[in-house]
Amino acid sequence: MSILIALIPMVAWGSIGLVSGKLGGDANQQTLGMTIGAFVFALVTYFVVQPAMSGWILLIGFLSGLFWSVGQNGQFHGMKFMGVSVGLPISTGFQLILNTVAGAVFFHEWTKTKDFVLGFIALALLVLGAYLTARKDDQSGVKTDNGMLDFGKGFRALIYSTIGYGVYTIIITWAGLDPLAIILPQSIGMLVGASFFAFRKAKVDRYVWRNTISGLLWGIGNICMLLSVQNIGLAVGFSLSQMGIIISTLGGIFLLGERKTKKEMYYVIIGCLLIIVGGVVLGYMKA
């Protein structure tokens, strides 16, 4: 059951880039709209579950949400410059490395030699798969409105995005708090951070309100990811949640019209298969 819960974020988060791409708006509008949706989801969850709260939960949750807003804003900017089918796989690879190493080394989730061997094999498969799904055919010369705009700017955006996303998950794992209690103060931190990025940059219009839908998707994925990390650890739980890259990559190609050459499609197919195998290895570790 823990593995099934860990796979829910794969579907929910893997769809966010596609949904936001269809809904429109710039990166700041998408981040703000997403956080509003996440706040509504967290508020409803809080009144339904009514978890115990404390000052420590409020502080850690708020900081987690604040760093998440840094991560998400950077990822949206990265996808704008690189395209969804390139930006998201690279972002996923960076996050997998950071969170897997943190879970294995800092939180001692891997204690046996077998854990490290299987864990790093799975990580290598996931990162290699992410790389292949993002690999470009240098001889293609294909340029579209949805394609690569500026790799350098996109790469820099994904660096600070990875740091933000890393702190968002690591600080919660370190604190060991109830996932159902932490999501409300977390969503407040997200909203504050997103408002900062959007201040005088994003017009609050229909694109912001449309993107609240992606916030609801994120809220579902977030609560399932936090529950799975609590049960099966950060290294495995987070890695499984990132398998949504398959959905975002294929969706970016077939739904958002991001063109691929024949050679690039081979890369994508092999990359997706490697990600699936890596996920199976992680599932086997916790079976």
PDB file of C-alpha atoms in Angstrom:
ATOM      1  CA  MET A   1       0.000   0.000   0.000  1.00  0.00           C
ATOM      2  CA  SER A   2       2.902   2.385   0.784  1.00  0.00           C
ATOM      3  CA  ILE A   3       4.266   1.895  -2.731  1.00  0.00           C
ATOM      4  CA  LEU A   4       0.847   2.644  -4.256  1.00  0.00           C
ATOM      5  CA  ILE A   5       0.577   5.856  -2.231  1.00  0.00           C
ATOM      6  CA  ALA A   6       4.101   6.790  -3.368  1.00  0.00           C
ATOM      7  CA  LEU A   7       3.026   6.416  -7.010  1.00  0.00           C
ATOM      8  CA  ILE A   8       0.116   8.882  -6.722  1.00  0.00           C
ATOM      9  CA  PRO A   9       2.473  11.916  -6.864  1.00  0.00           C
ATOM     10  CA  MET A  10       3.900  10.437 -10.063  1.00  0.00           C
ATOM     11  CA  VAL A  11       0.551  10.956 -11.798  1.00  0.00           C
ATOM     12  CA  ALA A  12      -0.422  14.192 -10.046  1.00  0.00           C
ATOM     13  CA  TRP A  13       2.936  15.961 -10.332  1.00  0.00           C
ATOM     14  CA  GLY A  14       3.691  14.542 -13.757  1.00  0.00           C
ATOM     15  CA  SER A  15       0.561  16.258 -15.056  1.00  0.00           C
ATOM     16  CA  ILE A  16       1.280  19.712 -13.588  1.00  0.00           C
ATOM     17  CA  GLY A  17       3.612  20.921 -16.344  1.00  0.00           C
ATOM     18  CA  LEU A  18       1.091  19.832 -18.974  1.00  0.00           C
ATOM     19  CA  VAL A  19      -1.875  21.373 -17.187  1.00  0.00           C
ATOM     20  CA  SER A  20      -0.099  24.684 -16.557  1.00  0.00           C
ATOM     21  CA  GLY A  21       1.156  24.684 -20.141  1.00  0.00           C
ATOM     22  CA  LYS A  22      -2.414  24.354 -21.408  1.00  0.00           C
ATOM     23  CA  LEU A  23      -3.821  26.877 -18.915  1.00  0.00           C
ATOM     24  CA  GLY A  24      -1.320  29.546 -19.961  1.00  0.00           C
ATOM     25  CA  GLY A  25       0.260  32.464 -18.109  1.00  0.00           C
ATOM     26  CA  ASP A  26       3.888  33.311 -17.354  1.00  0.00           C
ATOM     27  CA  ALA A  27       6.042  31.529 -14.744  1.00  0.00           C
ATOM     28  CA  ASN A  28       5.091  33.950 -11.951  1.00  0.00           C
ATOM     29  CA  GLN A  29       1.369  33.688 -12.699  1.00  0.00           C
ATOM     30  CA  GLN A  30       1.595  29.908 -12.819  1.00  0.00           C
ATOM     31  CA  THR A  31       3.428  29.767  -9.474  1.00  0.00           C
ATOM     32  CA  LEU A  32       0.951  32.154  -7.800  1.00  0.00           C
ATOM     33  CA  GLY A  33      -2.106  30.347  -9.155  1.00  0.00           C
ATOM     34  CA  MET A  34      -0.672  26.993  -8.164  1.00  0.00           C
ATOM     35  CA  THR A  35      -0.035  28.125  -4.587  1.00  0.00           C
ATOM     36  CA  ILE A  36      -3.569  29.496  -4.247  1.00  0.00           C
ATOM     37  CA  GLY A  37      -4.938  26.108  -5.309  1.00  0.00           C
ATOM     38  CA  ALA A  38      -2.573  24.313  -2.913  1.00  0.00           C
ATOM     39  CA  PHE A  39      -3.679  26.616  -0.062  1.00  0.00           C
ATOM     40  CA  VAL A  40      -7.356  25.848  -0.706  1.00  0.00           C
ATOM     41  CA  PHE A  41      -6.590  22.112  -0.726  1.00  0.00           C
ATOM     42  CA  ALA A  42      -4.606  22.372   2.532  1.00  0.00           C
ATOM     43  CA  LEU A  43      -7.324  24.442   4.209  1.00  0.00           C
ATOM     44  CA  VAL A  44     -10.026  21.909   3.373  1.00  0.00           C
ATOM     45  CA  THR A  45      -7.772  19.038   4.500  1.00  0.00           C
ATOM     46  CA  TYR A  46      -7.071  20.805   7.809  1.00  0.00           C
ATOM     47  CA  PHE A  47     -10.753  21.276   8.667  1.00  0.00           C
ATOM     48  CA  VAL A  48     -11.562  17.681   7.703  1.00  0.00           C
ATOM     49  CA  VAL A  49      -8.671  16.014   9.574  1.00  0.00           C
ATOM     50  CA  GLN A  50      -8.124  18.654  12.320  1.00  0.00           C
ATOM     51  CA  PRO A  51      -4.542  17.606  13.182  1.00  0.00           C
ATOM     52  CA  ALA A  52      -2.746  18.874  16.289  1.00  0.00           C
ATOM     53  CA  MET A  53      -0.718  22.046  15.681  1.00  0.00           C
ATOM     54  CA  SER A  54       2.247  23.630  17.457  1.00  0.00           C
ATOM     55  CA  GLY A  55       4.654  26.521  16.972  1.00  0.00           C
ATOM     56  CA  TRP A  56       7.342  24.134  15.706  1.00  0.00           C
ATOM     57  CA  ILE A  57       4.997  22.675  13.089  1.00  0.00           C
ATOM     58  CA  LEU A  58       4.010  26.185  11.992  1.00  0.00           C
ATOM     59  CA  LEU A  59       7.655  27.261  11.639  1.00  0.00           C
ATOM     60  CA  ILE A  60       8.939  24.175   9.794  1.00  0.00           C
ATOM     61  CA  GLY A  61       5.872  24.070   7.558  1.00  0.00           C
ATOM     62  CA  PHE A  62       6.177  27.747   6.662  1.00  0.00           C
ATOM     63  CA  LEU A  63       9.907  27.469   5.864  1.00  0.00           C
ATOM     64  CA  SER A  64       9.281  24.352   3.785  1.00  0.00           C
ATOM     65  CA  GLY A  65       6.622  26.150   1.759  1.00  0.00           C
ATOM     66  CA  LEU A  66       8.836  29.197   1.316  1.00  0.00           C
ATOM     67  CA  PHE A  67      11.642  27.110  -0.157  1.00  0.00           C
ATOM     68  CA  TRP A  68       9.153  25.209  -2.294  1.00  0.00           C
ATOM     69  CA  SER A  69       8.102  28.492  -3.922  1.00  0.00           C
ATOM     70  CA  VAL A  70      11.766  29.078  -4.851  1.00  0.00           C
ATOM     71  CA  GLY A  71      11.920  25.591  -6.363  1.00  0.00           C
ATOM     72  CA  GLN A  72       8.663  25.820  -8.275  1.00  0.00           C
ATOM     73  CA  ASN A  73       9.287  29.318  -9.632  1.00  0.00           C
ATOM     74  CA  GLY A  74      12.705  28.243 -10.880  1.00  0.00           C
ATOM     75  CA  GLN A  75      11.244  25.124 -12.483  1.00  0.00           C
ATOM     76  CA  PHE A  76       8.545  27.094 -14.315  1.00  0.00           C
ATOM     77  CA  HIS A  77      11.216  29.496 -15.614  1.00  0.00           C
ATOM     78  CA  GLY A  78      13.370  26.533 -16.638  1.00  0.00           C
ATOM     79  CA  MET A  79      10.470  24.995 -18.572  1.00  0.00           C
ATOM     80  CA  LYS A  80       9.741  28.326 -20.258  1.00  0.00           C
ATOM     81  CA  PHE A  81      13.327  28.554 -21.551  1.00  0.00           C
ATOM     82  CA  MET A  82      13.831  24.853 -22.319  1.00  0.00           C
ATOM     83  CA  GLY A  83      10.352  23.481 -22.949  1.00  0.00           C
ATOM     84  CA  VAL A  84       8.503  21.013 -20.700  1.00  0.00           C
ATOM     85  CA  SER A  85       9.962  17.903 -22.336  1.00  0.00           C
ATOM     86  CA  VAL A  86      13.546  19.111 -21.676  1.00  0.00           C
ATOM     87  CA  GLY A  87      13.332  21.312 -18.581  1.00  0.00           C
ATOM     88  CA  LEU A  88      11.377  18.941 -16.373  1.00  0.00           C
ATOM     89  CA  PRO A  89      13.585  15.864 -16.951  1.00  0.00           C
ATOM     90  CA  ILE A  90      16.725  17.850 -16.099  1.00  0.00           C
ATOM     91  CA  SER A  91      15.044  19.287 -13.004  1.00  0.00           C
ATOM     92  CA  THR A  92      13.970  15.790 -11.974  1.00  0.00           C
ATOM     93  CA  GLY A  93      17.494  14.420 -12.360  1.00  0.00           C
ATOM     94  CA  PHE A  94      18.952  17.149 -10.131  1.00  0.00           C
ATOM     95  CA  GLN A  95      16.299  16.592  -7.458  1.00  0.00           C
ATOM     96  CA  LEU A  96      16.763  12.824  -7.508  1.00  0.00           C
ATOM     97  CA  ILE A  97      20.482  13.134  -6.859  1.00  0.00           C
ATOM     98  CA  LEU A  98      20.070  15.631  -4.023  1.00  0.00           C
ATOM     99  CA  ASN A  99      17.216  13.881  -2.198  1.00  0.00           C
ATOM    100  CA  THR A 100      18.560  10.361  -2.652  1.00  0.00           C
ATOM    101  CA  VAL A 101      21.970  11.307  -1.273  1.00  0.00           C
ATOM    102  CA  ALA A 102      20.322  13.193   1.619  1.00  0.00           C
ATOM    103  CA  GLY A 103      18.106  10.228   2.512  1.00  0.00           C
ATOM    104  CA  ALA A 104      20.888   7.666   2.271  1.00  0.00           C
ATOM    105  CA  VAL A 105      23.711   9.630   3.887  1.00  0.00           C
ATOM    106  CA  PHE A 106      22.192  12.165   6.279  1.00  0.00           C
ATOM    107  CA  PHE A 107      19.131  10.193   7.432  1.00  0.00           C
ATOM    108  CA  HIS A 108      20.795   6.744   7.297  1.00  0.00           C
ATOM    109  CA  GLU A 109      17.894   5.169   5.383  1.00  0.00           C
ATOM    110  CA  TRP A 110      20.286   2.764   3.673  1.00  0.00           C
ATOM    111  CA  THR A 111      22.168   0.640   6.188  1.00  0.00           C
ATOM    112  CA  LYS A 112      23.145  -2.522   4.294  1.00  0.00           C
ATOM    113  CA  THR A 113      25.476  -2.997   1.363  1.00  0.00           C
ATOM    114  CA  LYS A 114      22.520  -4.274  -0.685  1.00  0.00           C
ATOM    115  CA  ASP A 115      20.640  -1.030  -0.025  1.00  0.00           C
ATOM    116  CA  PHE A 116      23.478   1.064  -1.399  1.00  0.00           C
ATOM    117  CA  VAL A 117      24.057  -1.184  -4.412  1.00  0.00           C
ATOM    118  CA  LEU A 118      20.381  -1.349  -5.431  1.00  0.00           C
ATOM    119  CA  GLY A 119      19.779   2.274  -4.464  1.00  0.00           C
ATOM    120  CA  PHE A 120      22.574   3.686  -6.586  1.00  0.00           C
ATOM    121  CA  ILE A 121      21.672   1.374  -9.494  1.00  0.00           C
ATOM    122  CA  ALA A 122      18.108   2.705  -9.339  1.00  0.00           C
ATOM    123  CA  LEU A 123      19.351   6.305  -9.049  1.00  0.00           C
ATOM    124  CA  ALA A 124      21.686   5.839 -12.022  1.00  0.00           C
ATOM    125  CA  LEU A 125      18.822   4.418 -14.106  1.00  0.00           C
ATOM    126  CA  LEU A 126      16.522   7.294 -13.152  1.00  0.00           C
ATOM    127  CA  VAL A 127      19.093  10.013 -13.833  1.00  0.00           C
ATOM    128  CA  LEU A 128      20.216   8.409 -17.106  1.00  0.00           C
ATOM    129  CA  GLY A 129      16.585   8.063 -18.123  1.00  0.00           C
ATOM    130  CA  ALA A 130      15.967  11.725 -17.302  1.00  0.00           C
ATOM    131  CA  TYR A 131      19.034  12.708 -19.337  1.00  0.00           C
ATOM    132  CA  LEU A 132      17.940  10.708 -22.373  1.00  0.00           C
ATOM    133  CA  THR A 133      14.419  12.136 -22.330  1.00  0.00           C
ATOM    134  CA  ALA A 134      15.974  15.617 -22.437  1.00  0.00           C
ATOM    135  CA  ARG A 135      18.754  14.871 -24.944  1.00  0.00           C
ATOM    136  CA  LYS A 136      18.674  16.901 -28.133  1.00  0.00           C
ATOM    137  CA  ASP A 137      19.680  15.890 -31.648  1.00  0.00           C
ATOM    138  CA  ASP A 138      22.373  18.461 -32.479  1.00  0.00           C
ATOM    139  CA  GLN A 139      21.817  17.951 -36.180  1.00  0.00           C
ATOM    140  CA  SER A 140      18.039  18.415 -36.055  1.00  0.00           C
ATOM    141  CA  GLY A 141      17.889  22.201 -36.366  1.00  0.00           C
ATOM    142  CA  VAL A 142      14.246  22.015 -35.292  1.00  0.00           C
ATOM    143  CA  LYS A 143      12.956  25.213 -33.718  1.00  0.00           C
ATOM    144  CA  THR A 144       9.407  25.793 -32.589  1.00  0.00           C
ATOM    145  CA  ASP A 145       7.589  28.240 -30.339  1.00  0.00           C
ATOM    146  CA  ASN A 146       7.364  25.501 -27.736  1.00  0.00           C
ATOM    147  CA  GLY A 147      10.975  24.372 -28.067  1.00  0.00           C
ATOM    148  CA  MET A 148      14.367  25.474 -26.742  1.00  0.00           C
ATOM    149  CA  LEU A 149      14.678  29.237 -26.219  1.00  0.00           C
ATOM    150  CA  ASP A 150      17.736  29.670 -23.969  1.00  0.00           C
ATOM    151  CA  PHE A 151      19.422  26.631 -22.410  1.00  0.00           C
ATOM    152  CA  GLY A 152      21.822  28.710 -20.290  1.00  0.00           C
ATOM    153  CA  LYS A 153      19.078  30.721 -18.593  1.00  0.00           C
ATOM    154  CA  GLY A 154      16.986  27.603 -18.148  1.00  0.00           C
ATOM    155  CA  PHE A 155      19.887  25.672 -16.602  1.00  0.00           C
ATOM    156  CA  ARG A 156      20.606  28.470 -14.093  1.00  0.00           C
ATOM    157  CA  ALA A 157      16.942  28.614 -13.150  1.00  0.00           C
ATOM    158  CA  LEU A 158      16.949  24.863 -12.488  1.00  0.00           C
ATOM    159  CA  ILE A 159      20.014  25.124 -10.225  1.00  0.00           C
ATOM    160  CA  TYR A 160      18.269  27.424  -7.737  1.00  0.00           C
ATOM    161  CA  SER A 161      15.075  25.453  -8.282  1.00  0.00           C
ATOM    162  CA  THR A 162      16.836  22.266  -7.120  1.00  0.00           C
ATOM    163  CA  ILE A 163      18.129  23.960  -3.969  1.00  0.00           C
ATOM    164  CA  GLY A 164      14.643  25.221  -3.118  1.00  0.00           C
ATOM    165  CA  TYR A 165      12.989  21.866  -3.775  1.00  0.00           C
ATOM    166  CA  GLY A 166      15.706  20.063  -1.818  1.00  0.00           C
ATOM    167  CA  VAL A 167      15.220  22.122   1.337  1.00  0.00           C
ATOM    168  CA  TYR A 168      11.414  21.772   0.998  1.00  0.00           C
ATOM    169  CA  THR A 169      11.580  17.980   1.417  1.00  0.00           C
ATOM    170  CA  ILE A 170      14.720  17.594   3.529  1.00  0.00           C
ATOM    171  CA  ILE A 171      13.610  19.976   6.303  1.00  0.00           C
ATOM    172  CA  ILE A 172      10.336  18.062   6.787  1.00  0.00           C
ATOM    173  CA  THR A 173      12.122  14.700   6.895  1.00  0.00           C
ATOM    174  CA  TRP A 174      14.626  16.110   9.393  1.00  0.00           C
ATOM    175  CA  ALA A 175      11.855  17.444  11.650  1.00  0.00           C
ATOM    176  CA  GLY A 176       9.826  14.189  11.495  1.00  0.00           C
ATOM    177  CA  LEU A 177       6.447  15.933  11.715  1.00  0.00           C
ATOM    178  CA  ASP A 178       2.922  14.759  10.891  1.00  0.00           C
ATOM    179  CA  PRO A 179       2.387  15.301   7.127  1.00  0.00           C
ATOM    180  CA  LEU A 180      -1.319  16.047   7.641  1.00  0.00           C
ATOM    181  CA  ALA A 181      -0.492  18.813  10.150  1.00  0.00           C
ATOM    182  CA  ILE A 182       2.295  20.422   8.173  1.00  0.00           C
ATOM    183  CA  ILE A 183       0.537  21.051   4.859  1.00  0.00           C
ATOM    184  CA  LEU A 184      -1.471  24.103   6.023  1.00  0.00           C
ATOM    185  CA  PRO A 185       1.481  26.193   7.304  1.00  0.00           C
ATOM    186  CA  GLN A 186       3.435  24.872   4.338  1.00  0.00           C
ATOM    187  CA  SER A 187       0.810  26.206   1.929  1.00  0.00           C
ATOM    188  CA  ILE A 188       0.948  29.600   3.677  1.00  0.00           C
ATOM    189  CA  GLY A 189       4.722  29.701   3.145  1.00  0.00           C
ATOM    190  CA  MET A 190       4.171  28.752  -0.493  1.00  0.00           C
ATOM    191  CA  LEU A 191       1.654  31.566  -0.926  1.00  0.00           C
ATOM    192  CA  VAL A 192       3.951  34.149   0.690  1.00  0.00           C
ATOM    193  CA  GLY A 193       6.895  33.059  -1.469  1.00  0.00           C
ATOM    194  CA  ALA A 194       4.858  33.004  -4.677  1.00  0.00           C
ATOM    195  CA  SER A 195       3.429  36.453  -3.895  1.00  0.00           C
ATOM    196  CA  PHE A 196       6.980  37.758  -3.498  1.00  0.00           C
ATOM    197  CA  PHE A 197       7.992  36.412  -6.910  1.00  0.00           C
ATOM    198  CA  ALA A 198       4.811  37.730  -8.512  1.00  0.00           C
ATOM    199  CA  PHE A 199       4.946  41.203  -6.875  1.00  0.00           C
ATOM    200  CA  ARG A 200       4.870  43.847  -9.625  1.00  0.00           C
ATOM    201  CA  LYS A 201       5.724  41.127 -12.137  1.00  0.00           C
ATOM    202  CA  ALA A 202       2.530  39.151 -12.557  1.00  0.00           C
ATOM    203  CA  LYS A 203      -0.893  40.518 -13.339  1.00  0.00           C
ATOM    204  CA  VAL A 204      -3.571  38.763 -11.272  1.00  0.00           C
ATOM    205  CA  ASP A 205      -5.949  37.812 -14.044  1.00  0.00           C
ATOM    206  CA  ARG A 206      -7.689  34.739 -15.434  1.00  0.00           C
ATOM    207  CA  TYR A 207      -4.366  32.928 -15.918  1.00  0.00           C
ATOM    208  CA  VAL A 208      -3.666  33.023 -12.186  1.00  0.00           C
ATOM    209  CA  TRP A 209      -7.122  31.677 -11.329  1.00  0.00           C
ATOM    210  CA  ARG A 210      -6.902  29.013 -14.035  1.00  0.00           C
ATOM    211  CA  ASN A 211      -3.650  27.710 -12.565  1.00  0.00           C
ATOM    212  CA  THR A 212      -5.311  27.031  -9.204  1.00  0.00           C
ATOM    213  CA  ILE A 213      -6.245  23.707 -10.837  1.00  0.00           C
ATOM    214  CA  SER A 214      -2.563  22.748 -10.984  1.00  0.00           C
ATOM    215  CA  GLY A 215      -2.386  23.667  -7.271  1.00  0.00           C
ATOM    216  CA  LEU A 216      -5.051  21.105  -6.431  1.00  0.00           C
ATOM    217  CA  LEU A 217      -3.070  18.487  -8.346  1.00  0.00           C
ATOM    218  CA  TRP A 218       0.054  19.486  -6.466  1.00  0.00           C
ATOM    219  CA  GLY A 219      -1.743  19.287  -3.105  1.00  0.00           C
ATOM    220  CA  ILE A 220      -2.833  15.705  -3.768  1.00  0.00           C
ATOM    221  CA  GLY A 221       0.663  14.704  -4.850  1.00  0.00           C
ATOM    222  CA  ASN A 222       2.292  16.532  -1.932  1.00  0.00           C
ATOM    223  CA  ILE A 223       0.290  14.870   0.844  1.00  0.00           C
ATOM    224  CA  CYS A 224       0.851  11.426  -0.685  1.00  0.00           C
ATOM    225  CA  MET A 225       4.572  12.107  -1.110  1.00  0.00           C
ATOM    226  CA  LEU A 226       4.939  13.244   2.525  1.00  0.00           C
ATOM    227  CA  LEU A 227       3.059  10.172   3.762  1.00  0.00           C
ATOM    228  CA  SER A 228       5.194   7.838   1.646  1.00  0.00           C
ATOM    229  CA  VAL A 229       8.451   9.510   2.763  1.00  0.00           C
ATOM    230  CA  GLN A 230       7.321   8.995   6.361  1.00  0.00           C
ATOM    231  CA  ASN A 231       6.698   5.283   5.709  1.00  0.00           C
ATOM    232  CA  ILE A 232       9.441   4.239   3.268  1.00  0.00           C
ATOM    233  CA  GLY A 233      12.031   7.018   3.576  1.00  0.00           C
ATOM    234  CA  LEU A 234      13.096  10.095   1.605  1.00  0.00           C
ATOM    235  CA  ALA A 235      15.460   8.308  -0.797  1.00  0.00           C
ATOM    236  CA  VAL A 236      12.840   5.849  -2.087  1.00  0.00           C
ATOM    237  CA  GLY A 237       9.621   7.801  -1.496  1.00  0.00           C
ATOM    238  CA  PHE A 238      10.788  10.933  -3.293  1.00  0.00           C
ATOM    239  CA  SER A 239      12.390   8.987  -6.141  1.00  0.00           C
ATOM    240  CA  LEU A 240       9.169   7.108  -6.866  1.00  0.00           C
ATOM    241  CA  SER A 241       7.218  10.373  -6.877  1.00  0.00           C
ATOM    242  CA  GLN A 242       9.493  11.725  -9.619  1.00  0.00           C
ATOM    243  CA  MET A 243       8.608   8.983 -12.095  1.00  0.00           C
ATOM    244  CA  GLY A 244       5.931  11.384 -13.326  1.00  0.00           C
ATOM    245  CA  ILE A 245       8.637  12.613 -15.679  1.00  0.00           C
ATOM    246  CA  ILE A 246       7.330   9.968 -18.098  1.00  0.00           C
ATOM    247  CA  ILE A 247       3.918  11.633 -18.168  1.00  0.00           C
ATOM    248  CA  SER A 248       5.314  15.160 -18.491  1.00  0.00           C
ATOM    249  CA  THR A 249       7.812  14.246 -21.202  1.00  0.00           C
ATOM    250  CA  LEU A 250       5.399  12.340 -23.427  1.00  0.00           C
ATOM    251  CA  GLY A 251       2.645  14.847 -22.734  1.00  0.00           C
ATOM    252  CA  GLY A 252       4.913  17.750 -23.690  1.00  0.00           C
ATOM    253  CA  ILE A 253       5.503  16.075 -27.030  1.00  0.00           C
ATOM    254  CA  PHE A 254       1.995  14.836 -27.861  1.00  0.00           C
ATOM    255  CA  LEU A 255      -0.195  17.422 -26.087  1.00  0.00           C
ATOM    256  CA  LEU A 256       1.875  20.630 -26.135  1.00  0.00           C
ATOM    257  CA  GLY A 257       3.365  20.048 -29.570  1.00  0.00           C
ATOM    258  CA  GLU A 258       7.049  20.083 -28.572  1.00  0.00           C
ATOM    259  CA  ARG A 259       8.629  18.563 -31.655  1.00  0.00           C
ATOM    260  CA  LYS A 260      11.149  15.739 -31.573  1.00  0.00           C
ATOM    261  CA  THR A 261      13.219  14.272 -34.363  1.00  0.00           C
ATOM    262  CA  LYS A 262      13.153  10.536 -34.973  1.00  0.00           C
ATOM    263  CA  LYS A 263      16.464  10.177 -33.141  1.00  0.00           C
ATOM    264  CA  GLU A 264      15.190  12.205 -30.173  1.00  0.00           C
ATOM    265  CA  MET A 265      12.088  10.021 -29.959  1.00  0.00           C
ATOM    266  CA  TYR A 266      14.360   6.970 -29.618  1.00  0.00           C
ATOM    267  CA  TYR A 267      16.112   8.747 -26.741  1.00  0.00           C
ATOM    268  CA  VAL A 268      12.765   9.504 -25.114  1.00  0.00           C
ATOM    269  CA  ILE A 269      11.525   5.911 -25.381  1.00  0.00           C
ATOM    270  CA  ILE A 270      14.762   4.450 -23.971  1.00  0.00           C
ATOM    271  CA  GLY A 271      14.810   7.098 -21.235  1.00  0.00           C
ATOM    272  CA  CYS A 272      11.245   6.328 -20.172  1.00  0.00           C
ATOM    273  CA  LEU A 273      12.013   2.598 -20.059  1.00  0.00           C
ATOM    274  CA  LEU A 274      15.067   3.230 -17.860  1.00  0.00           C
ATOM    275  CA  ILE A 275      12.955   5.354 -15.497  1.00  0.00           C
ATOM    276  CA  ILE A 276      10.398   2.550 -15.226  1.00  0.00           C
ATOM    277  CA  VAL A 277      13.116  -0.016 -14.463  1.00  0.00           C
ATOM    278  CA  GLY A 278      14.636   2.325 -11.875  1.00  0.00           C
ATOM    279  CA  GLY A 279      11.240   2.696 -10.216  1.00  0.00           C
ATOM    280  CA  VAL A 280      10.781  -1.080 -10.154  1.00  0.00           C
ATOM    281  CA  VAL A 281      14.169  -1.487  -8.444  1.00  0.00           C
ATOM    282  CA  LEU A 282      13.176   1.064  -5.792  1.00  0.00           C
ATOM    283  CA  GLY A 283       9.869  -0.723  -5.270  1.00  0.00           C
ATOM    284  CA  TYR A 284      11.708  -4.022  -4.880  1.00  0.00           C
ATOM    285  CA  MET A 285      13.906  -2.483  -2.173  1.00  0.00           C
ATOM    286  CA  LYS A 286      10.834  -1.721  -0.052  1.00  0.00           C
ATOM    287  CA  ALA A 287       8.749  -4.745  -1.016  1.00  0.00           C
TER     288      ALA A 287
END
